[in-house]
Structure formats: structure tokens, C-alpha cells
Short mmCIF file of C-alpha atoms in Angstrom, two decimals:
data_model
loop_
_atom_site.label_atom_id
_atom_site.label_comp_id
_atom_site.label_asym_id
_atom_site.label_seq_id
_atom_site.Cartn_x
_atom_site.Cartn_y
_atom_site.Cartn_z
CA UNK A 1 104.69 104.71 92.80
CA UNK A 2 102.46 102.14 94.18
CA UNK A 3 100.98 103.13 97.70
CA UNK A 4 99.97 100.65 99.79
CA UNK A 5 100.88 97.42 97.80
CA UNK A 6 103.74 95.01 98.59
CA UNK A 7 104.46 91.50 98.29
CA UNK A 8 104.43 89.44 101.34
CA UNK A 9 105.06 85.45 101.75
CA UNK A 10 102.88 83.96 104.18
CA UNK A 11 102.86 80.24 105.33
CA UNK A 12 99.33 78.94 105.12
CA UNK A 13 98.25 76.64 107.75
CA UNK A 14 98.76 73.30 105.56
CA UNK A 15 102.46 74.62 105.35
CA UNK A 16 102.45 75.61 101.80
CA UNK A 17 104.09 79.27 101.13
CA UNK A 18 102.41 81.74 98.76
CA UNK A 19 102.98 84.78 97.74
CA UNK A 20 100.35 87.00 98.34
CA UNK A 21 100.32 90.75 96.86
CA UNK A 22 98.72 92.88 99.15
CA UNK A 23 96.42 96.20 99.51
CA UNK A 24 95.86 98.40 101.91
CA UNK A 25 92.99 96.65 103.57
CA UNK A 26 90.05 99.99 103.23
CA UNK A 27 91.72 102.88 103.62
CA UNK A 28 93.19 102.87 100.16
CA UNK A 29 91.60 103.23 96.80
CA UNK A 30 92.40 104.17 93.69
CA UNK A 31 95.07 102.83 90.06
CA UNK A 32 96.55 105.75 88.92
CA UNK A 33 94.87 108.97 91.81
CA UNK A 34 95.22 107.17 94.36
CA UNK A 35 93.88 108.04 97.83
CA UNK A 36 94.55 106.77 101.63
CA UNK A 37 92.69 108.20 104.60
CA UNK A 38 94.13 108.39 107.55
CA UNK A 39 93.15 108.92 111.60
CA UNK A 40 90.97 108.28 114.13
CA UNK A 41 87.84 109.92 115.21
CA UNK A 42 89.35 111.08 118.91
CA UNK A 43 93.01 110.94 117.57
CA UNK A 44 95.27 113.93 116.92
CA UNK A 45 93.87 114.27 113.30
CA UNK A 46 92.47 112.69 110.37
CA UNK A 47 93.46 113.53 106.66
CA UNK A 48 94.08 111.99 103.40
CA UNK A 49 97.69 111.76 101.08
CA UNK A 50 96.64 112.00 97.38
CA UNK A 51 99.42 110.05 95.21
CA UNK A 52 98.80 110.84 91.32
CA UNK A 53 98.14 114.70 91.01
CA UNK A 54 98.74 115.68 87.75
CA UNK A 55 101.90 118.93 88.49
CA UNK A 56 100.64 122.41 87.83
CA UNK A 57 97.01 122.10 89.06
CA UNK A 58 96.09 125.22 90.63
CA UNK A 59 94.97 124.09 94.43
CA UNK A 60 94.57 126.22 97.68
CA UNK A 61 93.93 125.12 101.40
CA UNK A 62 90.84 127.63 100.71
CA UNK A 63 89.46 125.49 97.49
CA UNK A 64 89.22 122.04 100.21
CA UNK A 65 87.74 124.23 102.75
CA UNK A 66 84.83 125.35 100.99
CA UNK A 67 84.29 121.28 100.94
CA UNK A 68 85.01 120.54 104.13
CA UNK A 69 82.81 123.22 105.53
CA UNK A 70 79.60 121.47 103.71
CA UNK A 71 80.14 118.31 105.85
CA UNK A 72 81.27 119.82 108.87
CA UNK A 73 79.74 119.14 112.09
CA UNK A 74 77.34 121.49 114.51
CA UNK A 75 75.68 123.10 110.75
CA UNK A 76 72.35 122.49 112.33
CA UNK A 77 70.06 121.25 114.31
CA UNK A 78 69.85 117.89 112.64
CA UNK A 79 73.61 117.54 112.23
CA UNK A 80 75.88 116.53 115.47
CA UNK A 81 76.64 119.15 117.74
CA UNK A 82 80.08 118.06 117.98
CA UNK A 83 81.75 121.40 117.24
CA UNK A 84 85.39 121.29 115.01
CA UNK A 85 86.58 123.59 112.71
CA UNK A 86 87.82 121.68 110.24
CA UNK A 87 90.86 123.33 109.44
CA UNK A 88 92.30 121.63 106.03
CA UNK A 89 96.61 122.23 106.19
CA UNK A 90 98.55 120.58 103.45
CA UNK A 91 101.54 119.56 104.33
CA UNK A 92 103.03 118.62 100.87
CA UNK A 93 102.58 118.32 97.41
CA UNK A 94 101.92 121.96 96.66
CA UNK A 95 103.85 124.99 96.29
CA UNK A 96 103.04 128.50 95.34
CA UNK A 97 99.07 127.19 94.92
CA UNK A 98 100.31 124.29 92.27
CA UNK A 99 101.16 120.86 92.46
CA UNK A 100 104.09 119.62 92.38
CA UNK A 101 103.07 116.08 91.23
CA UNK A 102 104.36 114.19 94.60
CA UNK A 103 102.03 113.22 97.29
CA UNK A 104 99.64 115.63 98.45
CA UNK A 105 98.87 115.20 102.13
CA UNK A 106 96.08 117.06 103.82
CA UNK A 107 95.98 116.81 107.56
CA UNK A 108 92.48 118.37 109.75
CA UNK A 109 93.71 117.87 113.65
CA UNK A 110 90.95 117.40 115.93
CA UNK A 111 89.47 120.01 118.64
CA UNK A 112 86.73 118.56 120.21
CA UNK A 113 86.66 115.12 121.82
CA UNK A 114 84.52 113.75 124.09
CA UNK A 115 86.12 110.60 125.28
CA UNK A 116 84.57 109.54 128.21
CA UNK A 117 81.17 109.59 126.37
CA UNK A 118 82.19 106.28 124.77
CA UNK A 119 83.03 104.34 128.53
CA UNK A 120 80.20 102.13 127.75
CA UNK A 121 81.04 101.09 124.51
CA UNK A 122 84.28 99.82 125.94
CA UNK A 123 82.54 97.23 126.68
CA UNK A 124 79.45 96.62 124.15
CA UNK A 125 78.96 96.55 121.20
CA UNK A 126 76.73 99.30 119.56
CA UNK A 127 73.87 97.76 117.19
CA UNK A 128 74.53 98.20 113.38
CA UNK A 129 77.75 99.82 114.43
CA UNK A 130 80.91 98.85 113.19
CA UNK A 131 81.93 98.22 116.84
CA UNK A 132 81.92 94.18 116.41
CA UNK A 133 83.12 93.76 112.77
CA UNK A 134 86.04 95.82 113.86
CA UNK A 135 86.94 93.57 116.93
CA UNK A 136 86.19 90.54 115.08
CA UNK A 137 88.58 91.33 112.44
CA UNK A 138 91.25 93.25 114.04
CA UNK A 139 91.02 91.61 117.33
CA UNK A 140 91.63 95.30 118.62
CA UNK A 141 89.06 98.75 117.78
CA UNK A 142 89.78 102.51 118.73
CA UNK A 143 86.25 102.80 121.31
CA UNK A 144 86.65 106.19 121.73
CA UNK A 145 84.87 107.96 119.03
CA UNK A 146 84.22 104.68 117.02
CA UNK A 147 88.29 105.01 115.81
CA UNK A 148 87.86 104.87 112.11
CA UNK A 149 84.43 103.78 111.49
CA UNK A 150 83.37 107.38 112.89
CA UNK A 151 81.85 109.62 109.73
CA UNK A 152 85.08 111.87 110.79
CA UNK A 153 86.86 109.35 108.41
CA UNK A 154 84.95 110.87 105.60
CA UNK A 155 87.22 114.20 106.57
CA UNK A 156 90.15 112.72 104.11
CA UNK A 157 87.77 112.03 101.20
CA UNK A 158 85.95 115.67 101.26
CA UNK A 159 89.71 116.52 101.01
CA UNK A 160 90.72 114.51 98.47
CA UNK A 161 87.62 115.08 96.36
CA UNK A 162 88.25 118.76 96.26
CA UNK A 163 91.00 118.11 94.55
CA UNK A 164 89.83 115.82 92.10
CA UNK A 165 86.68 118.01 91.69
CA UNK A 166 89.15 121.01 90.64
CA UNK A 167 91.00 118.22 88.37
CA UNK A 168 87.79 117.62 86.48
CA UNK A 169 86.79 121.15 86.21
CA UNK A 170 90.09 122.21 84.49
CA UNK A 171 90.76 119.40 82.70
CA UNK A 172 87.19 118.70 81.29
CA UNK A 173 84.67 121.30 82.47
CA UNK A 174 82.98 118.89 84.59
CA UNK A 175 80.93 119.57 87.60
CA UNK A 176 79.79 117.37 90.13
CA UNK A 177 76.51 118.04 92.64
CA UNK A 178 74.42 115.74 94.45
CA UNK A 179 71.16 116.45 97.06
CA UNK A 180 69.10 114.68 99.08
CA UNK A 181 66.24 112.95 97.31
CA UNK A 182 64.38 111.42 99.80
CA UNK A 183 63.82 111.20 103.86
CA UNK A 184 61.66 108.58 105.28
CA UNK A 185 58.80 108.67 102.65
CA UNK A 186 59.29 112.21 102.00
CA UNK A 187 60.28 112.26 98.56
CA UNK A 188 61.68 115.21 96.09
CA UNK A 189 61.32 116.03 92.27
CA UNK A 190 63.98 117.64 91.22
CA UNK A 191 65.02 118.35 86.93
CA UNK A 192 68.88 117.57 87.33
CA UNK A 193 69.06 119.68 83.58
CA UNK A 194 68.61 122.89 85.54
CA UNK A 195 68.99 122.18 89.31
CA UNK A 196 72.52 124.44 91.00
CA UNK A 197 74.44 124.27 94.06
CA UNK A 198 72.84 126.93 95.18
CA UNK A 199 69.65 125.49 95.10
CA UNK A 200 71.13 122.37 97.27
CA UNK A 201 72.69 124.75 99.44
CA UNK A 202 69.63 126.70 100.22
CA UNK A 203 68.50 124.80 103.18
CA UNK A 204 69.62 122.44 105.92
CA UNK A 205 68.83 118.93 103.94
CA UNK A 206 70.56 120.32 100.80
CA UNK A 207 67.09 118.97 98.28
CA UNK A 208 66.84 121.74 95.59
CA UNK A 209 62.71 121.03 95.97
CA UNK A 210 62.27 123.22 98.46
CA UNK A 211 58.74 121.80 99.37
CA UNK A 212 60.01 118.81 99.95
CA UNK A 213 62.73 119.71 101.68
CA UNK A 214 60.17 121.84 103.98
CA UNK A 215 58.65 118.62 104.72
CA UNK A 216 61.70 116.64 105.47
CA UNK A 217 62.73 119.67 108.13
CA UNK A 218 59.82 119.49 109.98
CA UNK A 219 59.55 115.46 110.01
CA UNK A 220 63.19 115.76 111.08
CA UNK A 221 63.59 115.52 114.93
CA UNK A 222 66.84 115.93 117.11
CA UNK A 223 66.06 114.06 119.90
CA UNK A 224 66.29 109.79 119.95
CA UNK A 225 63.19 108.60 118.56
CA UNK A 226 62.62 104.89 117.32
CA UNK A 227 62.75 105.88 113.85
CA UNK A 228 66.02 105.08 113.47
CA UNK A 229 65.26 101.43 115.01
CA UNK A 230 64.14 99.41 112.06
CA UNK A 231 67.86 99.39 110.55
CA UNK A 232 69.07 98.62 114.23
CA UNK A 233 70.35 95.13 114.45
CA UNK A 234 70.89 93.84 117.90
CA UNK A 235 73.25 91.60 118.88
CA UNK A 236 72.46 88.29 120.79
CA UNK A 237 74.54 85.92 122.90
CA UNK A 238 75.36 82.51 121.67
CA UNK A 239 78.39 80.88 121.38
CA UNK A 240 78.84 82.74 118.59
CA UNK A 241 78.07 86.50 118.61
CA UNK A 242 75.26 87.15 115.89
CA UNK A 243 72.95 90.11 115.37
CA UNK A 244 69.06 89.38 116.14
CA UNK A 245 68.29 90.84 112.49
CA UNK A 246 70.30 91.57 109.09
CA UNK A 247 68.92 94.89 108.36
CA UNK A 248 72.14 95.55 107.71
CA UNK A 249 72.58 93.03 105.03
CA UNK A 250 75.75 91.20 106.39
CA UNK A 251 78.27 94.23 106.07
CA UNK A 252 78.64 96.82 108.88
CA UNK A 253 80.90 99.40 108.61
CA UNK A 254 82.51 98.28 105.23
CA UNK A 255 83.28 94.52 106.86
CA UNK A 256 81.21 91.29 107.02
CA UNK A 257 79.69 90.77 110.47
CA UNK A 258 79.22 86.84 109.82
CA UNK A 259 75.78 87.10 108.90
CA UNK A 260 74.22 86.39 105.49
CA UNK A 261 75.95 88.89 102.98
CA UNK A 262 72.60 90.70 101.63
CA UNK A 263 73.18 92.46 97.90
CA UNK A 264 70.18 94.28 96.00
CA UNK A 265 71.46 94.91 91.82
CA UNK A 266 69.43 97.64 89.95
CA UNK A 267 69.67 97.07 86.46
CA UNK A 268 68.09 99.56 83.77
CA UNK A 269 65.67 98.39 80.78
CA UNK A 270 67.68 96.97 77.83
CA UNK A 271 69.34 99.74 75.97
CA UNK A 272 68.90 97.54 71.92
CA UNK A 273 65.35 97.58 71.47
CA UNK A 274 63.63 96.59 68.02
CA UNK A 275 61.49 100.27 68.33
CA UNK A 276 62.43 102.96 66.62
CA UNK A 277 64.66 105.97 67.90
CA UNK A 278 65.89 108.99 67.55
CA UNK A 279 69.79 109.29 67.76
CA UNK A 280 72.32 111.14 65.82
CA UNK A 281 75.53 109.73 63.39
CA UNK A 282 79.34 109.53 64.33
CA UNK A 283 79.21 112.94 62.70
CA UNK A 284 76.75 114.49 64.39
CA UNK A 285 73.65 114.20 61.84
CA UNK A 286 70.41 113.22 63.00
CA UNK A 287 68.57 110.47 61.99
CA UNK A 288 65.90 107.01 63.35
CA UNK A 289 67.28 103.96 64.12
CA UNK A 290 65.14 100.63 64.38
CA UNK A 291 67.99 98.31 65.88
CA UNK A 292 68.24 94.99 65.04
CA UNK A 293 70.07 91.31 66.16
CA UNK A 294 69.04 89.04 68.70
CA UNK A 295 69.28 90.95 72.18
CA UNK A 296 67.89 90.19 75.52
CA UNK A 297 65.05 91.75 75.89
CA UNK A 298 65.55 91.52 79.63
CA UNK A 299 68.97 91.07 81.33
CA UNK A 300 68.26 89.78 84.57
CA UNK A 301 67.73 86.29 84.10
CA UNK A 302 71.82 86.00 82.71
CA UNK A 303 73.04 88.87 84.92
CA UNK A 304 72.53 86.26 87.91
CA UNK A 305 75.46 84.43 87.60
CA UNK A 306 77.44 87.73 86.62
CA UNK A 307 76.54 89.06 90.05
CA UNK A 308 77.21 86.11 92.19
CA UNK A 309 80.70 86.25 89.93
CA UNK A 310 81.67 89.03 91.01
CA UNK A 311 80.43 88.83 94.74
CA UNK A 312 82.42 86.01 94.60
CA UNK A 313 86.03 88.03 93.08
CA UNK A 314 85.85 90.60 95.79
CA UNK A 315 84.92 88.42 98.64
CA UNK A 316 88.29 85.92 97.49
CA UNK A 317 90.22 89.18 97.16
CA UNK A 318 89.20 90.02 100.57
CA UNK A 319 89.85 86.67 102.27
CA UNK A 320 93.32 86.59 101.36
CA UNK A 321 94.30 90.22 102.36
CA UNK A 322 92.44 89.23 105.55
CA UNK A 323 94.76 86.45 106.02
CA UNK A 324 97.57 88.65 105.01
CA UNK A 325 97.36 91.56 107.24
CA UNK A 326 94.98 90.24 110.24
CA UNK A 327 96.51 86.81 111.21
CA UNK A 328 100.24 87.15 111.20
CA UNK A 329 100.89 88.62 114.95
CA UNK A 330 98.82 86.75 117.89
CA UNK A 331 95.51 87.86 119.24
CA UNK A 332 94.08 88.24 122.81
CA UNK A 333 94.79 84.79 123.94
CA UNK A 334 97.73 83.80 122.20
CA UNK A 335 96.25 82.13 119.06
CA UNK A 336 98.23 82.86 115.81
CA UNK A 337 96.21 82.32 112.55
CA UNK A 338 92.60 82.06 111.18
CA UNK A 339 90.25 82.96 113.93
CA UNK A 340 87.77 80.29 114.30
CA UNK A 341 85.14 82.98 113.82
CA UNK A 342 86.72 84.14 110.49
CA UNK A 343 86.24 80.58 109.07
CA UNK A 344 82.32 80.61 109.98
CA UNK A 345 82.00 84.18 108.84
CA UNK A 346 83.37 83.64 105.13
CA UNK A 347 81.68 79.97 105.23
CA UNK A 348 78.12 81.51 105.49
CA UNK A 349 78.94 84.08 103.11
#
């Protein structure tokens, strides 16, 4: 089974028909485990259907609770005091704690919403928000709670991940744990060899240095302060609606806003380097190696065109599920087809 793809003819504005196969634009990821979220922040629910489970994988509603209580809101007093439960139910999939190999679906209904706190975003835009890429794209958002681009969305992949954390851990021993490293300029040091999830667990910023993490609770501060600012990127009126900055770096809540698409690459030191090393054999025996060939002896300079490559893959991928999902039904107005503002945005990408 394929979730989420399909084939779909669409007639391009020239005339010409294509056929276009199509993804689940976001909210699906994944080959062969394959996830979709679902829900909206101030909906009924949110939740996630895994597709892909191996059968026979022990699994409880208990194992993806002890997840989904770690990001749960109202933990403390620098977390939101929205207050849910977080109640994981899965509705399929499983029976008598294994899987059954078809679809898991995982549903968390929501408790506490707060509706009428979002009257004014009915009608603006909230800076850095995913507010105006969702209009712009959709021609329609869910104000109330932010819809989708609420962290609530995150709900379906805690789920999921529980799952695929106890996939890893039977199939191949493996365990997964991160922590905060740094807040601000508060930074941690922290020996990932020996560091537990107890130790991230044992205070409010989950950072196993617990000096640090002293620090970054007492430089933490619940009330609005302009700290939070310098990402901020307000927007401005023109004819065309723009943000005053790019802090953001052209991409607000997982879509392009129309600005300048901003990507920073880390790339580690070349791995082939004419000193020599210690290393071991395909059997396991110790022993120096000096390597030799001709090998960059920095990669940056080639990886250039590699990166803009591949910027330029996803954002073609993108354009034409864009065109295949977004522009087929008209949008306030009546206009059928590429929005205007579409064109511009991928044009200054």
C-alpha cells in the first residue's frame, strides 16, 4: 500500500495535459513506515496512522504515553499552560498488545481550547507564524489555534515515534535520546558516551549538564519579553504582502513565504586524509592507515553546486504538487489556477 500517492491529470494553463503523481502535500512522510498526521490544533483531535509496522511488535497505548507525556503541555513554568491530557487511543492496527501489520492509527482528542483567544488573528497575520504562508497557499487556514501549524501537530509524530523507537529497540538494540544543548548563549557540555534519560529528564530543560541547565532556568522567563523579537519578522503592506525581515530564512511553518529562501549547509572536515590513523580491518584487527589518492582536501568549494542541486529537486517537486493539490477548485474571488502571488513567490526563490 501506498498512502497518500495517486495519479492525477491536470491541464496546465498552456493547455497541455500531464500526468502528475502526487504526495500528500506535508503531512505525509515516509517509503516503506510510512506516517500521516492528522488534526487541528482546536479540532476534535489530532493523531497519526502508521502504514508499514512490521506484525508481531509488542506495542501498548501505555509505551506512546510515556512519549507523549514528555511533550505534553502545562509541565512547567516555561512550557504553555494550556492543560490536555494527552490521552493516546489506538484505534487499529493492534490486537492483544501486537501488531497486526495494517495501519496503526493513534487518535489524542482535544480537552482544552481556547478559541476566542485567536479573534484577532482572524484577521492578521502573526509575525514568523505560519499564519500567511498558510493563506497564501491554501487560500483558506484553521485561525483558531493556528489549525495545523500549532506544535499540537507534533502530537501524531511523538505517537508514531514511539512506535518506531520500540521497532529499533527490538529489532536492533538501538536507543534514541536527545537534550537541550544550548539556550540563548547558555551553552552545555555534555559526553553523549555516558549521558541517560534520566539525566535529560532530571530537570525542566531536559540538558543532562545540570549547571547549565541551572543557568538556562533562571535566564528563562514566562512572561513576553523581547527576547524572542530578533527571529520576529513583521509583515509590511505593499501590493504584495512581504515580511520587513527574513529571519526566518524564506520558509515559515514548513512553506515558502515569498521571500528569499535562506539555507545554511554544515559540512564536516574531509574524512581521506594523507595522516596517519588508527582503524581496525574487515575482520576486526587493528592496525594504521596513511590513506592515499587524490581527495579534496576541502569539500565546500564542489559541494556548491550539489546544494543548489538539490534545493533546486525539492523546490520542482514542490511546485508541481502545489499546482496539483492547491489550484484545481477556485479561490476567494473566483480565480481558478496559479495565484499571481505563487508565480512571484517561486520566481524569487
Amino acid at each position: 500500500m501506498q498512502a497518500g500517492y495517486g495519479r492525477l491529470t491536470q491541464r496546465h494553463l498552456r493547455g497541455r495535459v500531464s500526468n502528475v503523481r502526487v504526495q500528500a502535500a506535508g503531512s505525509s512522510y515516509g517509503t516503506l513506515f510510512r506516517v500521516t498526521t492528522f488534526g487541528e490544533s482546536h479540532g476534535k483531535g489530532v493523531g497519526c496512522v502508521v502504514d508499514g509496522v512490521p506484525p508481531r511488535l509488542p506495542i501498548s497505548e501505555e509505551e506512546i504515553q510515556l512519549e507523549l507525556d514528555r511533550r505534553k503541555p502545562g509541565q512547567s513554568i516555561i512550557t504553555t499552560p494550556r492543560k490536555e491530557e494527552d490521552i493516546a487511543e489506538i484505534l487499529s492496527g493492534v490486537a492483544d498488545g501486537v501488531t497486526l501489520g495494517s495501519p496503526i492509527a493513534v487518535l489524542v482528542r482535544n480537552k482544552d481550547q481556547r478559541s476566542g483567544d485567536y479573534s484577532e488573528m482572524s484577521v492578521a497575520y502573526r509575525p514568523s507564524h505560519a499564519d500567511a504562508t498558510y493563506d497564501f497557499k491554501y487560500g483558506i487556514r484553521a485561525v483558531a489555534g493556528g489549525g495545523r501549524s500549532s506544535a499540537r501537530e507534533t502530537i501524531g509524530r511523538v505517537a508514531a515515534g514511539a512506535i518506531a523507537k520500540k521497532l529499533l529497540k527490538v529489532v536492533g538494540n538501538t536507543e534514541i535520546l536527545a537534550y537541550v544543548s544550548d539556550v540563548m548563549d547558555i551553552g552545555s557540555e555534555v559526553d553523549h558516551a555516558t549521558f541517560t534519560l534520566a539525566d535529560v529528564e532530571s530537570n525542566i530543560v531536559r540538558c543532562p549538564d545540570q549547571a547549565a541547565a541551572a543557568k538556562m532556568i533562571d535566564g528563562a522567563d514566562p512572561e513576553p519579553t523581547a527576547a524572542g523579537s530578533w527571529s520576529m519578522a513583521p509583515y509590511v503592506d505593499t501590493a504584495q504582502v512581504r515580511t520587513r525581515t527574513n529571519r526566518s530564512g524564506g520558509v515559515q511553518g514548513g512553506l515558502s513565504n515569498g521571500e528569499d529562501i535562506v539555507i545554511k549547509v554544515a559540512f564536516k572536515p574531509t574524512s581521506t586524509i594523507g595522516i596517519k590513523q588508527k582503524t581496525v580491518t574487515r575482520e576486526g584487527q587493528e592496525t594504521d592507515l596513511r590513506a592515499r589518492g587524490r581527495h579534496d582536501p576541502c569539500v565546500v568549494p564542489r559541494a556548491v553546486p550539489m546544494v543548489e542541486s538539490m534545493v533546486a529537486l525539492v523546490l520542482a517537486d514542490q511546485l508541481l504538487q502545489h499546482y496539483a493539490q492547491c489550484e484545481l477548485l477556485p479561490r476567494a474571488g473566483g480565480a481558478v489556477g496559479v495565484d499571481s502571488k505563487v508565480l512571484k513567490q517561486f520566481a524569487r526563490t
